[in-house]
PDB file of C-alpha atoms in Angstrom:
ATOM      1  CA  UNK W 157    -171.477 -65.292  43.887  1.00  0.00           C
ATOM      2  CA  UNK W 158    -172.443 -64.859  40.259  1.00  0.00           C
ATOM      3  CA  UNK W 159    -170.042 -64.355  37.399  1.00  0.00           C
ATOM      4  CA  UNK W 160    -170.828 -62.370  34.268  1.00  0.00           C
ATOM      5  CA  UNK W 161    -170.170 -64.348  31.108  1.00  0.00           C
ATOM      6  CA  UNK W 162    -169.407 -62.595  27.857  1.00  0.00           C
ATOM      7  CA  UNK W 163    -170.883 -64.486  24.924  1.00  0.00           C
ATOM      8  CA  UNK W 164    -168.915 -64.123  21.682  1.00  0.00           C
ATOM      9  CA  UNK W 165    -170.571 -63.793  18.290  1.00  0.00           C
ATOM     10  CA  UNK W 166    -169.792 -66.638  15.898  1.00  0.00           C
ATOM     11  CA  UNK W 167    -170.322 -66.661  12.134  1.00  0.00           C
ATOM     12  CA  UNK W 168    -171.090 -69.959  10.419  1.00  0.00           C
ATOM     13  CA  UNK W 169    -170.754 -70.435   6.654  1.00  0.00           C
ATOM     14  CA  UNK W 170    -173.731 -72.273   5.164  1.00  0.00           C
ATOM     15  CA  UNK W 171    -173.213 -73.489   1.601  1.00  0.00           C
ATOM     16  CA  UNK W 172    -175.865 -73.848  -1.038  1.00  0.00           C
ATOM     17  CA  UNK W 173    -178.058 -70.852  -0.165  1.00  0.00           C
ATOM     18  CA  UNK W 174    -179.211 -68.309  -2.708  1.00  0.00           C
ATOM     19  CA  UNK W 175    -181.346 -65.210  -2.407  1.00  0.00           C
ATOM     20  CA  UNK W 176    -182.814 -62.986  -5.083  1.00  0.00           C
ATOM     21  CA  UNK W 177    -181.820 -59.349  -4.833  1.00  0.00           C
ATOM     22  CA  UNK W 178    -184.629 -56.864  -5.247  1.00  0.00           C
ATOM     23  CA  UNK W 179    -183.968 -54.417  -8.067  1.00  0.00           C
ATOM     24  CA  UNK W 180    -183.790 -50.898  -6.744  1.00  0.00           C
ATOM     25  CA  UNK W 181    -185.756 -48.174  -8.456  1.00  0.00           C
ATOM     26  CA  UNK W 182    -183.650 -45.462 -10.084  1.00  0.00           C
ATOM     27  CA  UNK W 183    -183.387 -42.343  -7.960  1.00  0.00           C
ATOM     28  CA  UNK W 184    -184.473 -39.086  -9.535  1.00  0.00           C
ATOM     29  CA  UNK W 185    -184.617 -36.267  -7.032  1.00  0.00           C
ATOM     30  CA  UNK W 186    -187.124 -33.462  -7.452  1.00  0.00           C
ATOM     31  CA  UNK W 187    -185.248 -31.368  -4.879  1.00  0.00           C
ATOM     32  CA  UNK W 188    -181.511 -30.773  -4.911  1.00  0.00           C
ATOM     33  CA  UNK W 189    -179.794 -30.311  -1.563  1.00  0.00           C
ATOM     34  CA  UNK W 190    -176.324 -30.862  -0.218  1.00  0.00           C
ATOM     35  CA  UNK W 191    -175.442 -34.288   1.157  1.00  0.00           C
ATOM     36  CA  UNK W 192    -176.670 -34.762   4.703  1.00  0.00           C
ATOM     37  CA  UNK W 193    -178.918 -31.676   4.563  1.00  0.00           C
ATOM     38  CA  UNK W 194    -182.372 -32.194   6.035  1.00  0.00           C
ATOM     39  CA  UNK W 195    -185.020 -30.278   4.153  1.00  0.00           C
ATOM     40  CA  UNK W 196    -186.806 -27.722   6.406  1.00  0.00           C
ATOM     41  CA  UNK W 197    -190.520 -28.233   5.863  1.00  0.00           C
ATOM     42  CA  UNK W 198    -193.672 -27.219   7.725  1.00  0.00           C
ATOM     43  CA  UNK W 199    -196.889 -29.240   7.547  1.00  0.00           C
ATOM     44  CA  UNK W 200    -199.892 -27.267   8.706  1.00  0.00           C
ATOM     45  CA  UNK W 201    -202.796 -28.950  10.463  1.00  0.00           C
ATOM     46  CA  UNK W 202    -205.171 -30.457   7.930  1.00  0.00           C
ATOM     47  CA  UNK W 203    -208.520 -28.754   7.422  1.00  0.00           C
ATOM     48  CA  UNK W 204    -212.014 -30.095   6.786  1.00  0.00           C
ATOM     49  CA  UNK W 205    -212.850 -29.878   3.094  1.00  0.00           C
ATOM     50  CA  UNK W 206    -216.619 -30.061   3.515  1.00  0.00           C
ATOM     51  CA  UNK W 207    -219.312 -32.504   4.545  1.00  0.00           C
ATOM     52  CA  UNK W 208    -220.443 -33.611   7.977  1.00  0.00           C
ATOM     53  CA  UNK W 209    -218.202 -35.396  10.469  1.00  0.00           C
ATOM     54  CA  UNK W 210    -218.472 -36.970  13.884  1.00  0.00           C
ATOM     55  CA  UNK W 211    -216.392 -35.727  16.833  1.00  0.00           C
ATOM     56  CA  UNK W 212    -214.192 -38.813  16.450  1.00  0.00           C
ATOM     57  CA  UNK W 213    -213.587 -38.053  12.770  1.00  0.00           C
ATOM     58  CA  UNK W 214    -212.670 -34.468  13.634  1.00  0.00           C
ATOM     59  CA  UNK W 215    -210.115 -35.823  16.106  1.00  0.00           C
ATOM     60  CA  UNK W 216    -208.670 -38.052  13.390  1.00  0.00           C
ATOM     61  CA  UNK W 217    -208.353 -35.122  10.994  1.00  0.00           C
ATOM     62  CA  UNK W 218    -206.451 -33.163  13.645  1.00  0.00           C
ATOM     63  CA  UNK W 219    -204.033 -36.087  14.179  1.00  0.00           C
ATOM     64  CA  UNK W 220    -203.461 -37.004  10.531  1.00  0.00           C
ATOM     65  CA  UNK W 221    -201.091 -34.085   9.976  1.00  0.00           C
ATOM     66  CA  UNK W 222    -199.078 -34.900  13.108  1.00  0.00           C
ATOM     67  CA  UNK W 223    -198.521 -38.517  12.017  1.00  0.00           C
ATOM     68  CA  UNK W 224    -197.297 -37.272   8.617  1.00  0.00           C
ATOM     69  CA  UNK W 225    -194.882 -34.896  10.381  1.00  0.00           C
ATOM     70  CA  UNK W 226    -193.549 -37.673  12.608  1.00  0.00           C
ATOM     71  CA  UNK W 227    -192.995 -39.988   9.640  1.00  0.00           C
ATOM     72  CA  UNK W 228    -191.139 -37.316   7.668  1.00  0.00           C
ATOM     73  CA  UNK W 229    -188.930 -36.532  10.666  1.00  0.00           C
ATOM     74  CA  UNK W 230    -188.246 -40.254  11.191  1.00  0.00           C
ATOM     75  CA  UNK W 231    -187.050 -40.623   7.596  1.00  0.00           C
ATOM     76  CA  UNK W 232    -184.044 -38.394   8.235  1.00  0.00           C
ATOM     77  CA  UNK W 233    -184.697 -36.417   5.043  1.00  0.00           C
ATOM     78  CA  UNK W 234    -186.695 -33.618   6.654  1.00  0.00           C
ATOM     79  CA  UNK W 235    -186.385 -31.096   9.456  1.00  0.00           C
ATOM     80  CA  UNK W 236    -189.901 -30.367  10.672  1.00  0.00           C
ATOM     81  CA  UNK W 237    -190.545 -26.695  11.427  1.00  0.00           C
ATOM     82  CA  UNK W 238    -193.286 -26.286  14.005  1.00  0.00           C
ATOM     83  CA  UNK W 239    -195.500 -23.409  15.015  1.00  0.00           C
ATOM     84  CA  UNK W 240    -194.390 -23.356  18.639  1.00  0.00           C
ATOM     85  CA  UNK W 241    -192.745 -19.978  19.022  1.00  0.00           C
ATOM     86  CA  UNK W 242    -193.540 -18.538  22.450  1.00  0.00           C
ATOM     87  CA  UNK W 243    -193.133 -15.010  21.088  1.00  0.00           C
ATOM     88  CA  UNK W 244    -195.723 -15.595  18.372  1.00  0.00           C
ATOM     89  CA  UNK W 245    -198.150 -17.055  20.887  1.00  0.00           C
ATOM     90  CA  UNK W 246    -197.680 -14.107  23.220  1.00  0.00           C
ATOM     91  CA  UNK W 247    -198.404 -11.806  20.288  1.00  0.00           C
ATOM     92  CA  UNK W 248    -201.653 -13.671  19.702  1.00  0.00           C
ATOM     93  CA  UNK W 249    -200.574 -15.098  16.347  1.00  0.00           C
ATOM     94  CA  UNK W 250    -202.443 -18.344  15.646  1.00  0.00           C
ATOM     95  CA  UNK W 251    -201.580 -18.838  11.967  1.00  0.00           C
ATOM     96  CA  UNK W 252    -198.756 -18.011   9.582  1.00  0.00           C
ATOM     97  CA  UNK W 253    -198.634 -17.242   5.891  1.00  0.00           C
ATOM     98  CA  UNK W 254    -195.865 -18.537   3.653  1.00  0.00           C
ATOM     99  CA  UNK W 255    -193.595 -15.615   4.485  1.00  0.00           C
ATOM    100  CA  UNK W 256    -194.124 -16.213   8.188  1.00  0.00           C
ATOM    101  CA  UNK W 257    -193.163 -19.869   7.829  1.00  0.00           C
ATOM    102  CA  UNK W 258    -190.106 -18.794   5.847  1.00  0.00           C
ATOM    103  CA  UNK W 259    -189.029 -16.563   8.759  1.00  0.00           C
ATOM    104  CA  UNK W 260    -189.252 -19.610  11.029  1.00  0.00           C
ATOM    105  CA  UNK W 261    -186.889 -21.439   8.676  1.00  0.00           C
ATOM    106  CA  UNK W 262    -189.269 -23.525   6.537  1.00  0.00           C
ATOM    107  CA  UNK W 263    -188.275 -23.771   2.879  1.00  0.00           C
ATOM    108  CA  UNK W 264    -191.459 -25.629   1.947  1.00  0.00           C
ATOM    109  CA  UNK W 265    -194.991 -25.555   3.322  1.00  0.00           C
ATOM    110  CA  UNK W 266    -197.459 -28.420   3.238  1.00  0.00           C
ATOM    111  CA  UNK W 267    -201.190 -27.745   3.402  1.00  0.00           C
ATOM    112  CA  UNK W 268    -204.036 -30.176   3.057  1.00  0.00           C
ATOM    113  CA  UNK W 269    -207.716 -30.855   3.424  1.00  0.00           C
ATOM    114  CA  UNK W 270    -209.751 -33.917   4.298  1.00  0.00           C
ATOM    115  CA  UNK W 271    -213.148 -34.480   2.699  1.00  0.00           C
ATOM    116  CA  UNK W 272    -215.476 -37.173   4.161  1.00  0.00           C
ATOM    117  CA  UNK W 273    -216.741 -39.736   1.624  1.00  0.00           C
ATOM    118  CA  UNK W 274    -219.190 -41.982   3.455  1.00  0.00           C
ATOM    119  CA  UNK W 275    -217.181 -44.643   5.307  1.00  0.00           C
ATOM    120  CA  UNK W 276    -213.912 -43.031   4.295  1.00  0.00           C
ATOM    121  CA  UNK W 277    -212.271 -39.798   3.269  1.00  0.00           C
ATOM    122  CA  UNK W 278    -210.169 -38.125   0.588  1.00  0.00           C
ATOM    123  CA  UNK W 279    -206.969 -36.418   1.723  1.00  0.00           C
ATOM    124  CA  UNK W 280    -205.370 -33.871  -0.595  1.00  0.00           C
ATOM    125  CA  UNK W 281    -201.876 -32.608   0.264  1.00  0.00           C
ATOM    126  CA  UNK W 282    -200.119 -29.701  -1.438  1.00  0.00           C
ATOM    127  CA  UNK W 283    -196.488 -28.621  -1.004  1.00  0.00           C
ATOM    128  CA  UNK W 284    -195.213 -25.207  -2.097  1.00  0.00           C
ATOM    129  CA  UNK W 285    -192.019 -23.218  -1.735  1.00  0.00           C
ATOM    130  CA  UNK W 286    -192.334 -20.596   0.987  1.00  0.00           C
ATOM    131  CA  UNK W 287    -190.320 -17.991  -0.921  1.00  0.00           C
ATOM    132  CA  UNK W 288    -191.132 -18.851  -4.542  1.00  0.00           C
ATOM    133  CA  UNK W 289    -194.770 -19.929  -3.986  1.00  0.00           C
ATOM    134  CA  UNK W 290    -194.020 -22.633  -6.564  1.00  0.00           C
ATOM    135  CA  UNK W 291    -196.171 -25.735  -6.229  1.00  0.00           C
ATOM    136  CA  UNK W 292    -193.981 -28.827  -6.339  1.00  0.00           C
ATOM    137  CA  UNK W 293    -196.377 -31.511  -5.107  1.00  0.00           C
ATOM    138  CA  UNK W 294    -200.124 -32.089  -5.002  1.00  0.00           C
ATOM    139  CA  UNK W 295    -201.810 -35.444  -4.729  1.00  0.00           C
ATOM    140  CA  UNK W 296    -205.035 -36.900  -3.386  1.00  0.00           C
ATOM    141  CA  UNK W 297    -205.301 -40.097  -1.362  1.00  0.00           C
ATOM    142  CA  UNK W 298    -208.302 -42.136  -0.257  1.00  0.00           C
ATOM    143  CA  UNK W 299    -208.630 -43.854   3.084  1.00  0.00           C
ATOM    144  CA  UNK W 300    -211.079 -45.267   5.607  1.00  0.00           C
ATOM    145  CA  UNK W 301    -211.577 -43.918   9.094  1.00  0.00           C
ATOM    146  CA  UNK W 302    -210.711 -47.187  10.856  1.00  0.00           C
ATOM    147  CA  UNK W 303    -207.299 -47.271   9.152  1.00  0.00           C
ATOM    148  CA  UNK W 304    -206.462 -43.596   9.108  1.00  0.00           C
ATOM    149  CA  UNK W 305    -202.922 -44.049  10.448  1.00  0.00           C
ATOM    150  CA  UNK W 306    -202.082 -46.291   7.493  1.00  0.00           C
ATOM    151  CA  UNK W 307    -203.294 -43.514   5.183  1.00  0.00           C
ATOM    152  CA  UNK W 308    -201.012 -41.005   6.903  1.00  0.00           C
ATOM    153  CA  UNK W 309    -198.058 -43.404   6.524  1.00  0.00           C
ATOM    154  CA  UNK W 310    -198.814 -43.804   2.813  1.00  0.00           C
ATOM    155  CA  UNK W 311    -198.919 -40.028   2.296  1.00  0.00           C
ATOM    156  CA  UNK W 312    -195.515 -39.620   3.952  1.00  0.00           C
ATOM    157  CA  UNK W 313    -194.014 -42.386   1.821  1.00  0.00           C
ATOM    158  CA  UNK W 314    -195.348 -40.877  -1.403  1.00  0.00           C
ATOM    159  CA  UNK W 315    -194.057 -37.437  -0.456  1.00  0.00           C
ATOM    160  CA  UNK W 316    -190.549 -38.795   0.154  1.00  0.00           C
ATOM    161  CA  UNK W 317    -190.657 -40.733  -3.126  1.00  0.00           C
ATOM    162  CA  UNK W 318    -191.713 -37.686  -5.129  1.00  0.00           C
ATOM    163  CA  UNK W 319    -189.209 -35.271  -3.599  1.00  0.00           C
ATOM    164  CA  UNK W 320    -186.184 -37.487  -3.090  1.00  0.00           C
ATOM    165  CA  UNK W 321    -186.630 -40.362  -5.511  1.00  0.00           C
ATOM    166  CA  UNK W 322    -186.526 -44.027  -4.596  1.00  0.00           C
ATOM    167  CA  UNK W 323    -189.490 -45.910  -3.206  1.00  0.00           C
ATOM    168  CA  UNK W 324    -189.792 -46.475   0.534  1.00  0.00           C
ATOM    169  CA  UNK W 325    -192.551 -48.415   2.278  1.00  0.00           C
ATOM    170  CA  UNK W 326    -190.969 -48.454   5.708  1.00  0.00           C
ATOM    171  CA  UNK W 327    -193.945 -46.527   7.119  1.00  0.00           C
ATOM    172  CA  UNK W 328    -196.297 -49.322   6.039  1.00  0.00           C
ATOM    173  CA  UNK W 329    -194.266 -52.086   7.709  1.00  0.00           C
ATOM    174  CA  UNK W 330    -195.213 -53.846  10.942  1.00  0.00           C
ATOM    175  CA  UNK W 331    -193.421 -55.067  14.043  1.00  0.00           C
ATOM    176  CA  UNK W 332    -194.184 -58.209  16.037  1.00  0.00           C
ATOM    177  CA  UNK W 333    -192.947 -58.266  19.628  1.00  0.00           C
ATOM    178  CA  UNK W 334    -193.580 -59.918  22.978  1.00  0.00           C
ATOM    179  CA  UNK W 335    -195.683 -57.873  25.384  1.00  0.00           C
ATOM    180  CA  UNK W 336    -195.766 -58.955  29.008  1.00  0.00           C
ATOM    181  CA  UNK W 337    -198.804 -58.415  31.231  1.00  0.00           C
ATOM    182  CA  UNK W 338    -199.016 -60.012  34.695  1.00  0.00           C
ATOM    183  CA  UNK W 339    -197.725 -63.581  34.237  1.00  0.00           C
ATOM    184  CA  UNK W 340    -198.419 -63.769  30.507  1.00  0.00           C
ATOM    185  CA  UNK W 341    -196.157 -62.956  27.567  1.00  0.00           C
ATOM    186  CA  UNK W 342    -198.136 -62.718  24.343  1.00  0.00           C
ATOM    187  CA  UNK W 343    -197.244 -61.683  20.800  1.00  0.00           C
ATOM    188  CA  UNK W 344    -198.575 -58.379  19.499  1.00  0.00           C
ATOM    189  CA  UNK W 345    -198.312 -56.748  16.102  1.00  0.00           C
ATOM    190  CA  UNK W 346    -197.748 -52.985  15.818  1.00  0.00           C
ATOM    191  CA  UNK W 347    -197.317 -50.389  13.110  1.00  0.00           C
ATOM    192  CA  UNK W 348    -193.685 -49.385  12.594  1.00  0.00           C
ATOM    193  CA  UNK W 349    -194.166 -46.481  15.040  1.00  0.00           C
ATOM    194  CA  UNK W 350    -195.597 -48.658  17.849  1.00  0.00           C
ATOM    195  CA  UNK W 351    -199.286 -47.816  17.352  1.00  0.00           C
ATOM    196  CA  UNK W 352    -202.274 -50.025  16.468  1.00  0.00           C
ATOM    197  CA  UNK W 353    -201.439 -52.904  18.813  1.00  0.00           C
ATOM    198  CA  UNK W 354    -203.123 -56.169  17.807  1.00  0.00           C
ATOM    199  CA  UNK W 355    -202.895 -59.353  19.897  1.00  0.00           C
ATOM    200  CA  UNK W 356    -201.719 -62.396  17.956  1.00  0.00           C
ATOM    201  CA  UNK W 357    -201.671 -64.891  20.845  1.00  0.00           C
ATOM    202  CA  UNK W 358    -203.787 -65.157  23.953  1.00  0.00           C
ATOM    203  CA  UNK W 359    -202.773 -68.474  25.442  1.00  0.00           C
ATOM    204  CA  UNK W 360    -201.988 -67.374  28.987  1.00  0.00           C
ATOM    205  CA  UNK W 361    -198.432 -68.684  28.752  1.00  0.00           C
ATOM    206  CA  UNK W 362    -195.030 -67.503  27.509  1.00  0.00           C
ATOM    207  CA  UNK W 363    -194.786 -66.707  23.780  1.00  0.00           C
ATOM    208  CA  UNK W 364    -191.424 -65.321  22.636  1.00  0.00           C
ATOM    209  CA  UNK W 365    -188.897 -64.952  19.799  1.00  0.00           C
ATOM    210  CA  UNK W 366    -191.189 -64.182  16.838  1.00  0.00           C
ATOM    211  CA  UNK W 367    -189.610 -64.145  13.372  1.00  0.00           C
ATOM    212  CA  UNK W 368    -191.244 -63.074  10.099  1.00  0.00           C
ATOM    213  CA  UNK W 369    -191.267 -65.077   6.900  1.00  0.00           C
ATOM    214  CA  UNK W 370    -190.276 -62.963   3.865  1.00  0.00           C
ATOM    215  CA  UNK W 371    -193.826 -63.242   2.501  1.00  0.00           C
ATOM    216  CA  UNK W 372    -195.117 -61.286   5.509  1.00  0.00           C
ATOM    217  CA  UNK W 373    -198.170 -63.523   5.899  1.00  0.00           C
ATOM    218  CA  UNK W 374    -196.860 -65.782   8.661  1.00  0.00           C
ATOM    219  CA  UNK W 375    -194.279 -66.036  11.403  1.00  0.00           C
ATOM    220  CA  UNK W 376    -192.613 -68.649  13.598  1.00  0.00           C
ATOM    221  CA  UNK W 377    -192.188 -68.326  17.365  1.00  0.00           C
ATOM    222  CA  UNK W 378    -191.471 -70.246  20.560  1.00  0.00           C
ATOM    223  CA  UNK W 379    -194.337 -70.973  22.955  1.00  0.00           C
ATOM    224  CA  UNK W 380    -194.665 -72.779  26.290  1.00  0.00           C
ATOM    225  CA  UNK W 381    -198.387 -73.364  25.764  1.00  0.00           C
ATOM    226  CA  UNK W 382    -197.829 -77.145  26.160  1.00  0.00           C
ATOM    227  CA  UNK W 383    -195.274 -76.688  28.982  1.00  0.00           C
ATOM    228  CA  UNK W 384    -192.246 -77.222  26.709  1.00  0.00           C
ATOM    229  CA  UNK W 385    -190.503 -74.544  24.612  1.00  0.00           C
ATOM    230  CA  UNK W 386    -191.832 -75.625  21.197  1.00  0.00           C
ATOM    231  CA  UNK W 387    -191.825 -73.967  17.775  1.00  0.00           C
ATOM    232  CA  UNK W 388    -195.155 -72.819  16.365  1.00  0.00           C
ATOM    233  CA  UNK W 389    -196.197 -71.406  13.002  1.00  0.00           C
ATOM    234  CA  UNK W 390    -198.758 -68.555  13.036  1.00  0.00           C
ATOM    235  CA  UNK W 391    -200.776 -67.589   9.943  1.00  0.00           C
ATOM    236  CA  UNK W 392    -201.688 -63.907  10.160  1.00  0.00           C
ATOM    237  CA  UNK W 393    -204.720 -64.205   7.902  1.00  0.00           C
ATOM    238  CA  UNK W 394    -206.774 -66.014  10.539  1.00  0.00           C
ATOM    239  CA  UNK W 395    -204.392 -66.133  13.548  1.00  0.00           C
ATOM    240  CA  UNK W 396    -204.308 -69.946  13.346  1.00  0.00           C
ATOM    241  CA  UNK W 397    -201.290 -71.726  14.844  1.00  0.00           C
ATOM    242  CA  UNK W 398    -199.728 -75.126  14.383  1.00  0.00           C
ATOM    243  CA  UNK W 399    -196.813 -76.774  16.150  1.00  0.00           C
ATOM    244  CA  UNK W 400    -193.899 -77.504  13.825  1.00  0.00           C
ATOM    245  CA  UNK W 401    -191.260 -78.695  16.311  1.00  0.00           C
ATOM    246  CA  UNK W 402    -191.997 -80.242  19.686  1.00  0.00           C
ATOM    247  CA  UNK W 403    -188.778 -82.157  20.128  1.00  0.00           C
ATOM    248  CA  UNK W 404    -187.610 -82.968  23.644  1.00  0.00           C
ATOM    249  CA  UNK W 405    -185.873 -80.029  25.263  1.00  0.00           C
ATOM    250  CA  UNK W 406    -185.333 -76.639  23.627  1.00  0.00           C
ATOM    251  CA  UNK W 407    -187.009 -75.584  20.368  1.00  0.00           C
ATOM    252  CA  UNK W 408    -186.130 -71.908  20.466  1.00  0.00           C
ATOM    253  CA  UNK W 409    -184.711 -68.782  18.788  1.00  0.00           C
ATOM    254  CA  UNK W 410    -186.017 -69.388  15.241  1.00  0.00           C
ATOM    255  CA  UNK W 411    -184.658 -67.437  12.259  1.00  0.00           C
ATOM    256  CA  UNK W 412    -186.094 -67.663   8.738  1.00  0.00           C
ATOM    257  CA  UNK W 413    -183.816 -67.824   5.692  1.00  0.00           C
ATOM    258  CA  UNK W 414    -184.122 -64.979   3.154  1.00  0.00           C
ATOM    259  CA  UNK W 415    -185.912 -67.261   0.680  1.00  0.00           C
ATOM    260  CA  UNK W 416    -188.295 -68.509   3.385  1.00  0.00           C
ATOM    261  CA  UNK W 417    -187.479 -72.183   2.820  1.00  0.00           C
ATOM    262  CA  UNK W 418    -185.416 -72.958   5.914  1.00  0.00           C
ATOM    263  CA  UNK W 419    -185.342 -72.233   9.635  1.00  0.00           C
ATOM    264  CA  UNK W 420    -182.221 -71.905  11.756  1.00  0.00           C
ATOM    265  CA  UNK W 421    -183.138 -72.805  15.340  1.00  0.00           C
ATOM    266  CA  UNK W 422    -181.683 -73.879  18.666  1.00  0.00           C
ATOM    267  CA  UNK W 423    -182.484 -77.471  19.638  1.00  0.00           C
ATOM    268  CA  UNK W 424    -181.242 -79.516  22.592  1.00  0.00           C
ATOM    269  CA  UNK W 425    -182.620 -82.856  21.414  1.00  0.00           C
ATOM    270  CA  UNK W 426    -179.088 -84.314  21.483  1.00  0.00           C
ATOM    271  CA  UNK W 427    -178.460 -83.069  25.025  1.00  0.00           C
ATOM    272  CA  UNK W 428    -176.826 -79.707  24.332  1.00  0.00           C
ATOM    273  CA  UNK W 429    -178.093 -76.442  22.845  1.00  0.00           C
ATOM    274  CA  UNK W 430    -176.936 -76.490  19.209  1.00  0.00           C
ATOM    275  CA  UNK W 431    -177.852 -74.761  15.940  1.00  0.00           C
ATOM    276  CA  UNK W 432    -179.931 -76.808  13.478  1.00  0.00           C
ATOM    277  CA  UNK W 433    -181.529 -76.237  10.100  1.00  0.00           C
ATOM    278  CA  UNK W 434    -185.166 -77.277   9.640  1.00  0.00           C
ATOM    279  CA  UNK W 435    -187.576 -77.054   6.748  1.00  0.00           C
ATOM    280  CA  UNK W 436    -190.487 -74.611   7.016  1.00  0.00           C
ATOM    281  CA  UNK W 437    -192.641 -77.447   8.375  1.00  0.00           C
ATOM    282  CA  UNK W 438    -190.028 -78.277  11.035  1.00  0.00           C
ATOM    283  CA  UNK W 439    -188.753 -81.459   9.352  1.00  0.00           C
ATOM    284  CA  UNK W 440    -185.358 -82.850   8.270  1.00  0.00           C
ATOM    285  CA  UNK W 441    -183.187 -81.470  11.101  1.00  0.00           C
ATOM    286  CA  UNK W 442    -179.580 -80.819  10.082  1.00  0.00           C
ATOM    287  CA  UNK W 443    -177.168 -80.124  12.947  1.00  0.00           C
ATOM    288  CA  UNK W 444    -174.713 -77.338  12.138  1.00  0.00           C
ATOM    289  CA  UNK W 445    -172.733 -76.868  15.372  1.00  0.00           C
ATOM    290  CA  UNK W 446    -170.865 -79.333  17.573  1.00  0.00           C
ATOM    291  CA  UNK W 447    -169.505 -77.831  20.768  1.00  0.00           C
ATOM    292  CA  UNK W 448    -169.752 -78.196  24.512  1.00  0.00           C
ATOM    293  CA  UNK W 449    -170.915 -74.601  24.818  1.00  0.00           C
ATOM    294  CA  UNK W 450    -174.386 -73.169  24.367  1.00  0.00           C
ATOM    295  CA  UNK W 451    -175.056 -72.151  20.742  1.00  0.00           C
ATOM    296  CA  UNK W 452    -178.172 -70.036  20.290  1.00  0.00           C
ATOM    297  CA  UNK W 453    -179.838 -66.988  18.651  1.00  0.00           C
ATOM    298  CA  UNK W 454    -178.980 -67.730  14.998  1.00  0.00           C
ATOM    299  CA  UNK W 455    -179.646 -65.170  12.292  1.00  0.00           C
ATOM    300  CA  UNK W 456    -179.121 -65.320   8.536  1.00  0.00           C
ATOM    301  CA  UNK W 457    -177.070 -62.872   6.499  1.00  0.00           C
ATOM    302  CA  UNK W 458    -179.131 -61.068   3.820  1.00  0.00           C
ATOM    303  CA  UNK W 459    -177.771 -63.325   1.049  1.00  0.00           C
ATOM    304  CA  UNK W 460    -178.427 -66.495   3.074  1.00  0.00           C
ATOM    305  CA  UNK W 461    -174.823 -67.694   2.847  1.00  0.00           C
ATOM    306  CA  UNK W 462    -173.904 -67.117   6.496  1.00  0.00           C
ATOM    307  CA  UNK W 463    -175.455 -67.604   9.924  1.00  0.00           C
ATOM    308  CA  UNK W 464    -174.329 -65.576  12.918  1.00  0.00           C
ATOM    309  CA  UNK W 465    -175.120 -66.904  16.378  1.00  0.00           C
ATOM    310  CA  UNK W 466    -174.220 -66.462  20.042  1.00  0.00           C
ATOM    311  CA  UNK W 467    -172.089 -69.007  21.898  1.00  0.00           C
ATOM    312  CA  UNK W 468    -170.338 -69.336  25.277  1.00  0.00           C
ATOM    313  CA  UNK W 469    -167.949 -71.899  23.832  1.00  0.00           C
TER     314      UNK W 469
END
């Protein structure tokens, strides 16, 4: 018979940490709406602005607009109005003018064109009021075909910045996660929306618990590639790895401090799973917890002064 165990969350005060706070850009909205109101906007499919394209490039142009729509909807600032009315389709309507979009509820209409430029393209997006016909945004962006999704993410971020004020680069961020296939668990990096999967490890063993450094150029993770759960450092520039903690027993659940100088990890080198601090290179272990229970999964507070962790103590 098994018994479910509820693991409480424990907060540990760590003295002597400091973290610089990023200065926020002043917010200056170009559009005034009530609090909590999502702006109804329609983004038409992008058109070809001239030049010759391959079938693959035509497919990319057709998908660019959809990625921009998805990003804007994800932001929470916009309500995306789509051309999906069954009545309109039955009437044979395949396109709408500004007044038509206004009837569907769109307050603003985005239109754009993509012009091939050799290995890349220029994307020009224009946003106008559906009732006033006033142009409130027009900007051109350059991109390359192999990284077209990144270009779409950049367009969405710039549009939000211009209309709402305040810089956001969330669409350009990346996620690292463990992806299991057959008996292997390898680390993959994705765009924020789960696309553009890129394998970071291919060792044929278990690779888990990745954690970014604030610089974004490296991460630390636990791997069983040498049959013991050890800590490894991975440099994203060339996918090179180096072991930084191979102590006897557990070397798991790493968390990086906000300044990137320290790691909070779970080690069992003293016989029990406890929380330790290590330097970035895995040296100078400092034991922080002393209990008979299992202490694991540490994470730093944003200012670096506290560590929260899970314990069955």
